[in-house]
PDB file of N, CA, C and O in Angstrom:
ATOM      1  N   UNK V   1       0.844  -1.181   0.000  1.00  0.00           N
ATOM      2  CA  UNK V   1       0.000   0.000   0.000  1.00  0.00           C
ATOM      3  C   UNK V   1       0.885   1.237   0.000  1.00  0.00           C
ATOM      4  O   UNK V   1       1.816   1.385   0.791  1.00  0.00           O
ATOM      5  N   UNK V   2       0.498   2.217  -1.041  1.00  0.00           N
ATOM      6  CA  UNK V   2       1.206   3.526  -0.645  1.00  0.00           C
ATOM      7  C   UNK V   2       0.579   4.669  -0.154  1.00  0.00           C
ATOM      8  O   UNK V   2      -0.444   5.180  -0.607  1.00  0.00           O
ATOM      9  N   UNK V   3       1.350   5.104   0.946  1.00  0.00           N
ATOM     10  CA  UNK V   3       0.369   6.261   1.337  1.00  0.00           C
ATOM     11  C   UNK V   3       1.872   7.187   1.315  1.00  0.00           C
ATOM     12  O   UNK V   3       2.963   6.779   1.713  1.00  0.00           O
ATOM     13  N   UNK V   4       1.549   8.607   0.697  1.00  0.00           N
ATOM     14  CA  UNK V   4       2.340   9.719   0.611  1.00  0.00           C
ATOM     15  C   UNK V   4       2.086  10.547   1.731  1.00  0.00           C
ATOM     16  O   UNK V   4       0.959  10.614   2.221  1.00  0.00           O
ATOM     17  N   UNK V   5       2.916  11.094   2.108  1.00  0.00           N
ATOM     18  CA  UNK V   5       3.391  11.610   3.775  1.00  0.00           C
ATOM     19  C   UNK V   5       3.212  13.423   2.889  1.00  0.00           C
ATOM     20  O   UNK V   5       3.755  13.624   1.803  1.00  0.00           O
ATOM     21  N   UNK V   6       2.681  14.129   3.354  1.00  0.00           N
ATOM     22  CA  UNK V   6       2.662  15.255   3.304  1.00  0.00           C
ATOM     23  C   UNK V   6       3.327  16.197   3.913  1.00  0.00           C
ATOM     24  O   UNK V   6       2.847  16.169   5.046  1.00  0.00           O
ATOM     25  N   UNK V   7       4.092  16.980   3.893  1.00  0.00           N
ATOM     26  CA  UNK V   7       4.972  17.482   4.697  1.00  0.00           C
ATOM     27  C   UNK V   7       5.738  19.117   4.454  1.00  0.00           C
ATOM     28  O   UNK V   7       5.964  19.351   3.266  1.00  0.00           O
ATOM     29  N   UNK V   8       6.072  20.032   5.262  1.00  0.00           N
ATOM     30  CA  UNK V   8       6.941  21.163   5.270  1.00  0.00           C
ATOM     31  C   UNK V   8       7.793  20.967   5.261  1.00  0.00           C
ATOM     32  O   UNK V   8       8.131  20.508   6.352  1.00  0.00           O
ATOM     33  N   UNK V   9       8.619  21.029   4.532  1.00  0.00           N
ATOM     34  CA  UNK V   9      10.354  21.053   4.393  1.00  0.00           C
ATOM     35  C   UNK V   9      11.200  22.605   4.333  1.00  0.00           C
ATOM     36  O   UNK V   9      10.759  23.637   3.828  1.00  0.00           O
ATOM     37  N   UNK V  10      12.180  22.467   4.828  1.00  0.00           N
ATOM     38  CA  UNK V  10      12.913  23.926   4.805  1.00  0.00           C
ATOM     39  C   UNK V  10      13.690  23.396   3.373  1.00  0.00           C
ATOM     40  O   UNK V  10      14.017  22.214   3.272  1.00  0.00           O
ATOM     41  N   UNK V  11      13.924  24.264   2.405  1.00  0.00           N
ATOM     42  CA  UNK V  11      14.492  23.174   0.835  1.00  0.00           C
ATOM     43  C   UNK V  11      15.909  23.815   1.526  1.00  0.00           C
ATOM     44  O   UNK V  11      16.799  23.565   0.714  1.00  0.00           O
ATOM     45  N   UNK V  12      16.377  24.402   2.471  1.00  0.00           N
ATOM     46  CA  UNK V  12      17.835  24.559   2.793  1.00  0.00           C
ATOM     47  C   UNK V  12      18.476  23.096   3.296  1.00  0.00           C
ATOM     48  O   UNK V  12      19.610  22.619   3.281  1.00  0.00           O
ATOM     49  N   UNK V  13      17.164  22.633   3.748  1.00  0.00           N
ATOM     50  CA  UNK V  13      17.860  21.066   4.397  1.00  0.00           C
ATOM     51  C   UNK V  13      17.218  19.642   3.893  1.00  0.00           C
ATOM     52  O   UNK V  13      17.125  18.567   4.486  1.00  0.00           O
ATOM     53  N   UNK V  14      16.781  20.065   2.476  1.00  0.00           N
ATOM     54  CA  UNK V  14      16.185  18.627   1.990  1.00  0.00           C
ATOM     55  C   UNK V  14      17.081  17.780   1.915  1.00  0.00           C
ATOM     56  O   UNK V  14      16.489  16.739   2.202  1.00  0.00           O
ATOM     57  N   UNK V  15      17.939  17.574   1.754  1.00  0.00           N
ATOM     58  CA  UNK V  15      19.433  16.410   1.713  1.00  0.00           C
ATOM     59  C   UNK V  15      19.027  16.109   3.062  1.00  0.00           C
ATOM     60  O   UNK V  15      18.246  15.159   3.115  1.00  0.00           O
ATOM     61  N   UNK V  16      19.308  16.610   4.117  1.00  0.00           N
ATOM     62  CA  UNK V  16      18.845  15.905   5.001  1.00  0.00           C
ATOM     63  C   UNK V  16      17.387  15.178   5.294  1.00  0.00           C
ATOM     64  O   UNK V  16      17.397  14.121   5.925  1.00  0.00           O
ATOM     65  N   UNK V  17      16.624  15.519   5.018  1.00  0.00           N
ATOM     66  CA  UNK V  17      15.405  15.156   4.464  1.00  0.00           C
ATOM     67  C   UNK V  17      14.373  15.481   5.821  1.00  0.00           C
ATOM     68  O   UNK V  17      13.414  14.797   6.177  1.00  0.00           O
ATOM     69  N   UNK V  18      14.647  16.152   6.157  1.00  0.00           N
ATOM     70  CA  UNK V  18      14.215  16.798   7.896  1.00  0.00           C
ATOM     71  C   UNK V  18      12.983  17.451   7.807  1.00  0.00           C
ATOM     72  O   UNK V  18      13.235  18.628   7.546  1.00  0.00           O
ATOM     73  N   UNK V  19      11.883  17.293   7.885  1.00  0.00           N
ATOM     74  CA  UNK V  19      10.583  18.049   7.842  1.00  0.00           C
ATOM     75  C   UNK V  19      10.048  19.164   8.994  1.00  0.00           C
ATOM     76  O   UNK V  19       9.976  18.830  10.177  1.00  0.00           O
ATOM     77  N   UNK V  20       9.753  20.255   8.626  1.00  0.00           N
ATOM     78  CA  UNK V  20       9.466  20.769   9.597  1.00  0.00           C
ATOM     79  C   UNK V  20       8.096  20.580   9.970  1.00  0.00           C
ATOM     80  O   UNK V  20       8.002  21.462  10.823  1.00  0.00           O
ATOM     81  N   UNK V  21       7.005  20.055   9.918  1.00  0.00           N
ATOM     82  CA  UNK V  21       6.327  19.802  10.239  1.00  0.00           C
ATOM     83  C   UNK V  21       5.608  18.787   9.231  1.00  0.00           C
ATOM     84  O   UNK V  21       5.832  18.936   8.030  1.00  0.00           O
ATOM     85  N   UNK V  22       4.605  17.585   9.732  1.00  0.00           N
ATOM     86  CA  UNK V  22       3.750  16.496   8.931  1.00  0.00           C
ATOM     87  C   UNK V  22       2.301  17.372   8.875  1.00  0.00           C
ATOM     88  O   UNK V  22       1.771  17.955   9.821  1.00  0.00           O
ATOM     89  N   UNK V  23       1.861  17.294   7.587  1.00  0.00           N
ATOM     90  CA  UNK V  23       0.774  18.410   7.467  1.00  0.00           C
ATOM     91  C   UNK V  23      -0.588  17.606   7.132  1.00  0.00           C
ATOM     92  O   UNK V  23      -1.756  17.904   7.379  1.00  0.00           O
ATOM     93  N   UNK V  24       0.106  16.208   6.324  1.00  0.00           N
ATOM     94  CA  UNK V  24      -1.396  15.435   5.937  1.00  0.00           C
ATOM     95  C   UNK V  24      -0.414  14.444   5.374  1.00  0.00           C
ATOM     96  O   UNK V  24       0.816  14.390   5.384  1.00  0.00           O
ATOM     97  N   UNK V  25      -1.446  13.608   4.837  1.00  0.00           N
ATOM     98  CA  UNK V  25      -1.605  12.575   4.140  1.00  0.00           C
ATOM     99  C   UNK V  25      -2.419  12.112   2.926  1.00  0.00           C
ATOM    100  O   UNK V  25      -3.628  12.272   2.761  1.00  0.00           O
ATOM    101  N   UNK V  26      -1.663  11.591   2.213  1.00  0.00           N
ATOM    102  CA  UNK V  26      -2.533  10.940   1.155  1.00  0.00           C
ATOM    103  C   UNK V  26      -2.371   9.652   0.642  1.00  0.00           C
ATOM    104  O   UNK V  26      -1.267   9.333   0.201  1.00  0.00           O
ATOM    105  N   UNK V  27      -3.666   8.553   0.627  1.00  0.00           N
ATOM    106  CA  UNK V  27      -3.908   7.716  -0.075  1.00  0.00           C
ATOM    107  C   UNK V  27      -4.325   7.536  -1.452  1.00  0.00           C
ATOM    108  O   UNK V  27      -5.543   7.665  -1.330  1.00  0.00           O
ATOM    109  N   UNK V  28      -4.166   7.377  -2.361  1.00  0.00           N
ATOM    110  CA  UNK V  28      -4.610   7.241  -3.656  1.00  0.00           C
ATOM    111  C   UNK V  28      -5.157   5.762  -4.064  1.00  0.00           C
ATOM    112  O   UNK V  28      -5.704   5.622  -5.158  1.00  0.00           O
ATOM    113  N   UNK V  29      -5.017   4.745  -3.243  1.00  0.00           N
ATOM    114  CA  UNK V  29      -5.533   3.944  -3.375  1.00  0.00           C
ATOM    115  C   UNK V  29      -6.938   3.385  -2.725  1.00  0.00           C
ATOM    116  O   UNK V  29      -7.911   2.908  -3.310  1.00  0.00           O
ATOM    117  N   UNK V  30      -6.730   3.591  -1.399  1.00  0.00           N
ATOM    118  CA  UNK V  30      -8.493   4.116  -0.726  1.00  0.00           C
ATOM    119  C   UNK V  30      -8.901   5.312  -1.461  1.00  0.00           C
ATOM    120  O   UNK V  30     -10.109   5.543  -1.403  1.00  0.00           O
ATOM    121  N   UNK V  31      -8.142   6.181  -2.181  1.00  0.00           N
ATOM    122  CA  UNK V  31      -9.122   7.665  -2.062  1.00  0.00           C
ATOM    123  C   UNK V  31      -9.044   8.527  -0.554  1.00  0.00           C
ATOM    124  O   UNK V  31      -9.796   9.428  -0.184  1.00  0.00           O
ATOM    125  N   UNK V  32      -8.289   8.141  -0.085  1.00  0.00           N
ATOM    126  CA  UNK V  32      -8.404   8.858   1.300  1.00  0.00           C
ATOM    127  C   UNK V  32      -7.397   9.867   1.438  1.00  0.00           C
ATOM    128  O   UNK V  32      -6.293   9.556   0.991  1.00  0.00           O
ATOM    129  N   UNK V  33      -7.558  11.394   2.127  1.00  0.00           N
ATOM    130  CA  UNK V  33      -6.705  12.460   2.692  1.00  0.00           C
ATOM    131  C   UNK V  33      -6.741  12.871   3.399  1.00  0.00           C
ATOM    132  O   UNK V  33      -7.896  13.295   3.435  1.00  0.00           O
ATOM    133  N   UNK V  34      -6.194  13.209   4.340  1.00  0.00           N
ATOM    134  CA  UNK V  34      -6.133  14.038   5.805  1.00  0.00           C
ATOM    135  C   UNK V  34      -4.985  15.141   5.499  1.00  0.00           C
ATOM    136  O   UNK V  34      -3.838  15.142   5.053  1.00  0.00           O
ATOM    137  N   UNK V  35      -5.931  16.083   5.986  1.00  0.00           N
ATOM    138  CA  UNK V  35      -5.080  17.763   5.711  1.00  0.00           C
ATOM    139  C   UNK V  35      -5.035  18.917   6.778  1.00  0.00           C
ATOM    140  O   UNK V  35      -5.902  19.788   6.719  1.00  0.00           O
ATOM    141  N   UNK V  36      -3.760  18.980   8.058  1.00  0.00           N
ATOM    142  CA  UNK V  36      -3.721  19.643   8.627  1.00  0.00           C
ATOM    143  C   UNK V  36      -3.962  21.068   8.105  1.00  0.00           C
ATOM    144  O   UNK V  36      -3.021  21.837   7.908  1.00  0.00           O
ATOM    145  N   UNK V  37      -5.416  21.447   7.857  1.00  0.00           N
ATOM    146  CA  UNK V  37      -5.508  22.875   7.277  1.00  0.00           C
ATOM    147  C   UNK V  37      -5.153  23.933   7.878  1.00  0.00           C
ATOM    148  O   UNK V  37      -4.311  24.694   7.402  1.00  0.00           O
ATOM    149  N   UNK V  38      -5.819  24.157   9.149  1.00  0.00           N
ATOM    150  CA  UNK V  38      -4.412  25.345   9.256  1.00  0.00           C
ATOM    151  C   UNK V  38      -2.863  25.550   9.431  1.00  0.00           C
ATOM    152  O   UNK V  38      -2.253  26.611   9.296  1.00  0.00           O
ATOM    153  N   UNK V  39      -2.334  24.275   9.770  1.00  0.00           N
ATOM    154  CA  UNK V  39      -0.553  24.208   9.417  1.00  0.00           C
ATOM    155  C   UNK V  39      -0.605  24.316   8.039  1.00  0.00           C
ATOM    156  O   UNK V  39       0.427  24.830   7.611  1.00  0.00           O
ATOM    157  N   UNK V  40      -1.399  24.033   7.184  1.00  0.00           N
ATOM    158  CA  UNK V  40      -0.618  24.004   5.834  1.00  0.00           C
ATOM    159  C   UNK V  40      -0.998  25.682   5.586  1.00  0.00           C
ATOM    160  O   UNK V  40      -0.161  26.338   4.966  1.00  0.00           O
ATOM    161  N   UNK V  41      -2.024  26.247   5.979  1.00  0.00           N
ATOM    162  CA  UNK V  41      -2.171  27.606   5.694  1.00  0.00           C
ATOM    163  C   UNK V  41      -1.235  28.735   6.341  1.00  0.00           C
ATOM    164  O   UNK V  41      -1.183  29.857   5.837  1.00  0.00           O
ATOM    165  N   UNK V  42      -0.292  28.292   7.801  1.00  0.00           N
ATOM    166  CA  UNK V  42       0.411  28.785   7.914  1.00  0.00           C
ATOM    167  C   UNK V  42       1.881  28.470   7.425  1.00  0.00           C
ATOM    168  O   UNK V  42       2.813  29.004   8.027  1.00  0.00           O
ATOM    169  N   UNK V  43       2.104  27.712   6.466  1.00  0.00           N
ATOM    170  CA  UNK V  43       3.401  27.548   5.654  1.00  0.00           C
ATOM    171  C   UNK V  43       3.267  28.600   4.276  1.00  0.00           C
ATOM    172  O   UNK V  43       4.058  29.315   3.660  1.00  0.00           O
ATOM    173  N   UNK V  44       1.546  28.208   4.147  1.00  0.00           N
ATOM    174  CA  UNK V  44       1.372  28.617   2.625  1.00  0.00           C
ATOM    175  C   UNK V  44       1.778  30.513   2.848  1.00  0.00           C
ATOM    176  O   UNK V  44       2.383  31.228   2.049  1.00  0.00           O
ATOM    177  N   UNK V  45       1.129  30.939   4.346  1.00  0.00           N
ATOM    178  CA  UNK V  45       0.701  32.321   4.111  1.00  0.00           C
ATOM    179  C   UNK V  45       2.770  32.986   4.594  1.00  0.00           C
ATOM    180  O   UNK V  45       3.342  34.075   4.553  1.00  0.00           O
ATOM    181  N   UNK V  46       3.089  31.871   4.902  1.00  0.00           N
ATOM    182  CA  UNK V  46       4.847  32.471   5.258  1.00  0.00           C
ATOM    183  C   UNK V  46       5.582  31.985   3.857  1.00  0.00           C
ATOM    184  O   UNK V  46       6.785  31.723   3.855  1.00  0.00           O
ATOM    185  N   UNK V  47       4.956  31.909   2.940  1.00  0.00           N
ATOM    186  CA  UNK V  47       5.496  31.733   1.474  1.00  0.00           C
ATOM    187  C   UNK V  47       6.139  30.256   1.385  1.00  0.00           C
ATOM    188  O   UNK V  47       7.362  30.179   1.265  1.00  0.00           O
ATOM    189  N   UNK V  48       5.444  29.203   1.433  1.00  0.00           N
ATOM    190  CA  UNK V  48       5.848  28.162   1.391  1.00  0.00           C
ATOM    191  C   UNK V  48       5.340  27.739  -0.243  1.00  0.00           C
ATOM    192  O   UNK V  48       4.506  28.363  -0.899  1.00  0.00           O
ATOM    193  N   UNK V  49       5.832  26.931  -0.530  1.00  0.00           N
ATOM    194  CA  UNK V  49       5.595  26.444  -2.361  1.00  0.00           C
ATOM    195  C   UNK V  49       5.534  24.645  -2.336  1.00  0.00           C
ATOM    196  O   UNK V  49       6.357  23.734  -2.257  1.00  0.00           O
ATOM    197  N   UNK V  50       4.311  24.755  -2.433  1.00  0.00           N
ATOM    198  CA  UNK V  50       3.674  22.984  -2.594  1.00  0.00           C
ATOM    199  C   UNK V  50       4.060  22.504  -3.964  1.00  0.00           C
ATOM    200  O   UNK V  50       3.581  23.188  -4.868  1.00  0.00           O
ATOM    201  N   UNK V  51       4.999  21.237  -4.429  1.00  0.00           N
ATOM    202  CA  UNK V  51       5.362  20.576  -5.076  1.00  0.00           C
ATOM    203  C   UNK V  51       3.816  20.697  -5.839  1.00  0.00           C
ATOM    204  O   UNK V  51       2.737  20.914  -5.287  1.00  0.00           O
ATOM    205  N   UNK V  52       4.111  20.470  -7.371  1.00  0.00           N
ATOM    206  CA  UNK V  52       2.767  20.787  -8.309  1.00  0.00           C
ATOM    207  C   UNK V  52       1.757  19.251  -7.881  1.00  0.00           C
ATOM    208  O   UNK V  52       0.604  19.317  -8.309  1.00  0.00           O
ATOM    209  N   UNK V  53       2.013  18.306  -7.315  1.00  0.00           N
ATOM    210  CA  UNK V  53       1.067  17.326  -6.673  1.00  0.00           C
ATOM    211  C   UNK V  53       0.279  17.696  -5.311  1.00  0.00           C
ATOM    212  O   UNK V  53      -0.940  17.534  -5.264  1.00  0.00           O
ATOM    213  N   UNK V  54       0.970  18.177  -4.249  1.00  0.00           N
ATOM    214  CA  UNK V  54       0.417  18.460  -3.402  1.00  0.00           C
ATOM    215  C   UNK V  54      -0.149  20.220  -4.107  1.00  0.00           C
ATOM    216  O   UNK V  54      -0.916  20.638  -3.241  1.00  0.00           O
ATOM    217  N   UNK V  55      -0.095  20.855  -4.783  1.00  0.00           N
ATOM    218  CA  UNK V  55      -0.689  22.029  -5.275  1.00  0.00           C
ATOM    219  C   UNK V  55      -2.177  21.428  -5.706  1.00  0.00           C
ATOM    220  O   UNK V  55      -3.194  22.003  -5.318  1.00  0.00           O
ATOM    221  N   UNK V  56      -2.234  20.368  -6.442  1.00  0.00           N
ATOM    222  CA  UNK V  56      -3.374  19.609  -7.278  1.00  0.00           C
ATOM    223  C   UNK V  56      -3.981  19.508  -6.144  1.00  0.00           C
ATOM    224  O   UNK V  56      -5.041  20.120  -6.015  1.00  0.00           O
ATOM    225  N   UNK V  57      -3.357  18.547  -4.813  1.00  0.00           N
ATOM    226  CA  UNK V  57      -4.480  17.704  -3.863  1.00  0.00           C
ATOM    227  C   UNK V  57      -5.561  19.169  -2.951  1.00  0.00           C
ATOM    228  O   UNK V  57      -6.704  19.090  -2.500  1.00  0.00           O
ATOM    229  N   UNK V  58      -4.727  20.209  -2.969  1.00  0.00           N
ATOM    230  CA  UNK V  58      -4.642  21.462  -1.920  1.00  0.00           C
ATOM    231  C   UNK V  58      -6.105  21.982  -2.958  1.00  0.00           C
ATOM    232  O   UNK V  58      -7.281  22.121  -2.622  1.00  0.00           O
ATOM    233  N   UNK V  59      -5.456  22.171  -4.254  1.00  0.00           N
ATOM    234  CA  UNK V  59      -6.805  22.894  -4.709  1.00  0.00           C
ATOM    235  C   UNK V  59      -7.528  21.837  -4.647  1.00  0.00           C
ATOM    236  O   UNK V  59      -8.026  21.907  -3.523  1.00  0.00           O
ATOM    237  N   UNK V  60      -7.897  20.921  -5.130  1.00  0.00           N
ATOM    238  CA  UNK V  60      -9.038  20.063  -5.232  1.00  0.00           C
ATOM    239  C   UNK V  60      -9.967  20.041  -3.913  1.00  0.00           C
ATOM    240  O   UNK V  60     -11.162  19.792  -4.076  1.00  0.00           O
ATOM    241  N   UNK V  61      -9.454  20.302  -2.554  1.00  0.00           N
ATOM    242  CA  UNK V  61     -10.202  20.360  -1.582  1.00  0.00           C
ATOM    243  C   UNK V  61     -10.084  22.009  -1.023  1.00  0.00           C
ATOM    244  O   UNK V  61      -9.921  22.218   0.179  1.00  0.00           O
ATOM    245  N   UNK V  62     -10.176  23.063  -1.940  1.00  0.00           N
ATOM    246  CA  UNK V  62     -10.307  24.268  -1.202  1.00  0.00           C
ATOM    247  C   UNK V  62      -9.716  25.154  -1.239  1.00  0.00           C
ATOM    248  O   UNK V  62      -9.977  26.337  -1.456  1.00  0.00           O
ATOM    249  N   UNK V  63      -8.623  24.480  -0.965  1.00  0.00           N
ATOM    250  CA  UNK V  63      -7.330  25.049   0.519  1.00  0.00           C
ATOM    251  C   UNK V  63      -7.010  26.560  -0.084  1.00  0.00           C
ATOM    252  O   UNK V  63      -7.258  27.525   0.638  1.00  0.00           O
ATOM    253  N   UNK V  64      -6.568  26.723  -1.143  1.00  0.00           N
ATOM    254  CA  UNK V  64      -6.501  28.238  -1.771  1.00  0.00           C
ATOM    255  C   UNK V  64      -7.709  28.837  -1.480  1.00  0.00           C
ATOM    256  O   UNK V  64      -7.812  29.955  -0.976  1.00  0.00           O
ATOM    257  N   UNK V  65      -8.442  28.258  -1.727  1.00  0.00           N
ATOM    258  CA  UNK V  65      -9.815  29.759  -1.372  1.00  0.00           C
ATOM    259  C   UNK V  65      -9.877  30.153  -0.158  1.00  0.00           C
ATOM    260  O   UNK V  65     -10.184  31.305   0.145  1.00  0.00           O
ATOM    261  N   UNK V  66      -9.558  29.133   0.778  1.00  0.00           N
ATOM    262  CA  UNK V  66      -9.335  29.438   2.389  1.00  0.00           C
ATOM    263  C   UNK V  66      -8.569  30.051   2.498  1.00  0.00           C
ATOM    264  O   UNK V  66      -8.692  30.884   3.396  1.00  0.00           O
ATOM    265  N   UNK V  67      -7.488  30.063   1.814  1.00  0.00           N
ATOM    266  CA  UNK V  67      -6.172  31.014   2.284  1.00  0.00           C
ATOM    267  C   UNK V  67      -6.456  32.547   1.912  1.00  0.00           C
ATOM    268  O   UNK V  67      -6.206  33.519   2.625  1.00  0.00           O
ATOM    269  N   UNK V  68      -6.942  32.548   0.836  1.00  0.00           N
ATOM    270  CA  UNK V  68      -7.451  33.660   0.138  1.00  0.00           C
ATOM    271  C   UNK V  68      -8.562  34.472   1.369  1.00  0.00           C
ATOM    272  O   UNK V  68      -8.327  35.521   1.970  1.00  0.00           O
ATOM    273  N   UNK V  69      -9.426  33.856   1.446  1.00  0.00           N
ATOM    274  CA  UNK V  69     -10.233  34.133   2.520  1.00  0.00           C
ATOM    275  C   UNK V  69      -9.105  35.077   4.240  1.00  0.00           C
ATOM    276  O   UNK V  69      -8.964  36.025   5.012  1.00  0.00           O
ATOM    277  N   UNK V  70      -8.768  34.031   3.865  1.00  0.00           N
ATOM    278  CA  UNK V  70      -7.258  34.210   5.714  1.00  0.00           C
ATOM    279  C   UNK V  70      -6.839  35.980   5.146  1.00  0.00           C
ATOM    280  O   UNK V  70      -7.030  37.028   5.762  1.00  0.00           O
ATOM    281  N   UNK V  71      -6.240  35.777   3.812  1.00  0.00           N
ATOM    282  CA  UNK V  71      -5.634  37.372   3.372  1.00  0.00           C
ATOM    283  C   UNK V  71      -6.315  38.208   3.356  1.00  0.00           C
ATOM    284  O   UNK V  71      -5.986  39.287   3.848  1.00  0.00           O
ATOM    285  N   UNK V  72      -7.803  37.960   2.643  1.00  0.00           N
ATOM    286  CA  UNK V  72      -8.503  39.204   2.698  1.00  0.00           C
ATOM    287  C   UNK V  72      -8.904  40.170   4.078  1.00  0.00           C
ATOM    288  O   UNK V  72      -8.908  41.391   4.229  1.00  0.00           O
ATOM    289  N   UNK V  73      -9.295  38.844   5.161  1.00  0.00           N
ATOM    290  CA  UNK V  73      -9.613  39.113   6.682  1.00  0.00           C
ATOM    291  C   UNK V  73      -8.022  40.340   7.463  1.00  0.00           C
ATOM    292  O   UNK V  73      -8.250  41.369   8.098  1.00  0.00           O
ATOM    293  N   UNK V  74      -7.019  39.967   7.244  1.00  0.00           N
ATOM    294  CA  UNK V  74      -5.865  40.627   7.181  1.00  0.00           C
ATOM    295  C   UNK V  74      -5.156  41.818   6.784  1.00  0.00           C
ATOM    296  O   UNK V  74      -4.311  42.549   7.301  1.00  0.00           O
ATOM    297  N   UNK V  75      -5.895  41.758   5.500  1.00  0.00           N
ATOM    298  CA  UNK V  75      -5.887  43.104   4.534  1.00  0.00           C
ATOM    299  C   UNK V  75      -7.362  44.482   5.210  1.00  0.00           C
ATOM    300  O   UNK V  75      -7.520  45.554   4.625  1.00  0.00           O
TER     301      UNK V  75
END
């Protein structure tokens, strides 16, 4: 079974492969995801950049319009 580990990385220390925080998960074979939404909204809103897969899984459930939402409240 594969399940993909979702995760914050600093890209200064990906060789080490050190995460700064586990944000979610994904199954593609159940269909199943779990998405720490507000950790991932506070990576996204400190300029963090989701690999174009986790960009796909993020929009498909929202997550940009929420964030969008977070900025406007801010602004």
């Amino acid at each position: 079974e594969i399940v993909y580990r979702i995760i914050a990385i600093d890209v200064r220390s990906r060789r080490e492969g050190r995460d700064l925080r586990k944000v979610g998960f994904y199954d593609p074979i159940n269909n199943q995801t779990y998405l720490n939404v507000p950790a991932i909204l506070y990576f996204l809103e400190k300029g963090a950049q989701p690999t174009a897969i986790v960009h796909d899984i993020l929009k498909k459930v929202g997550v940009f319009t929420e964030l969008t939402l977070n900025q406007t409240k801010f602004t």
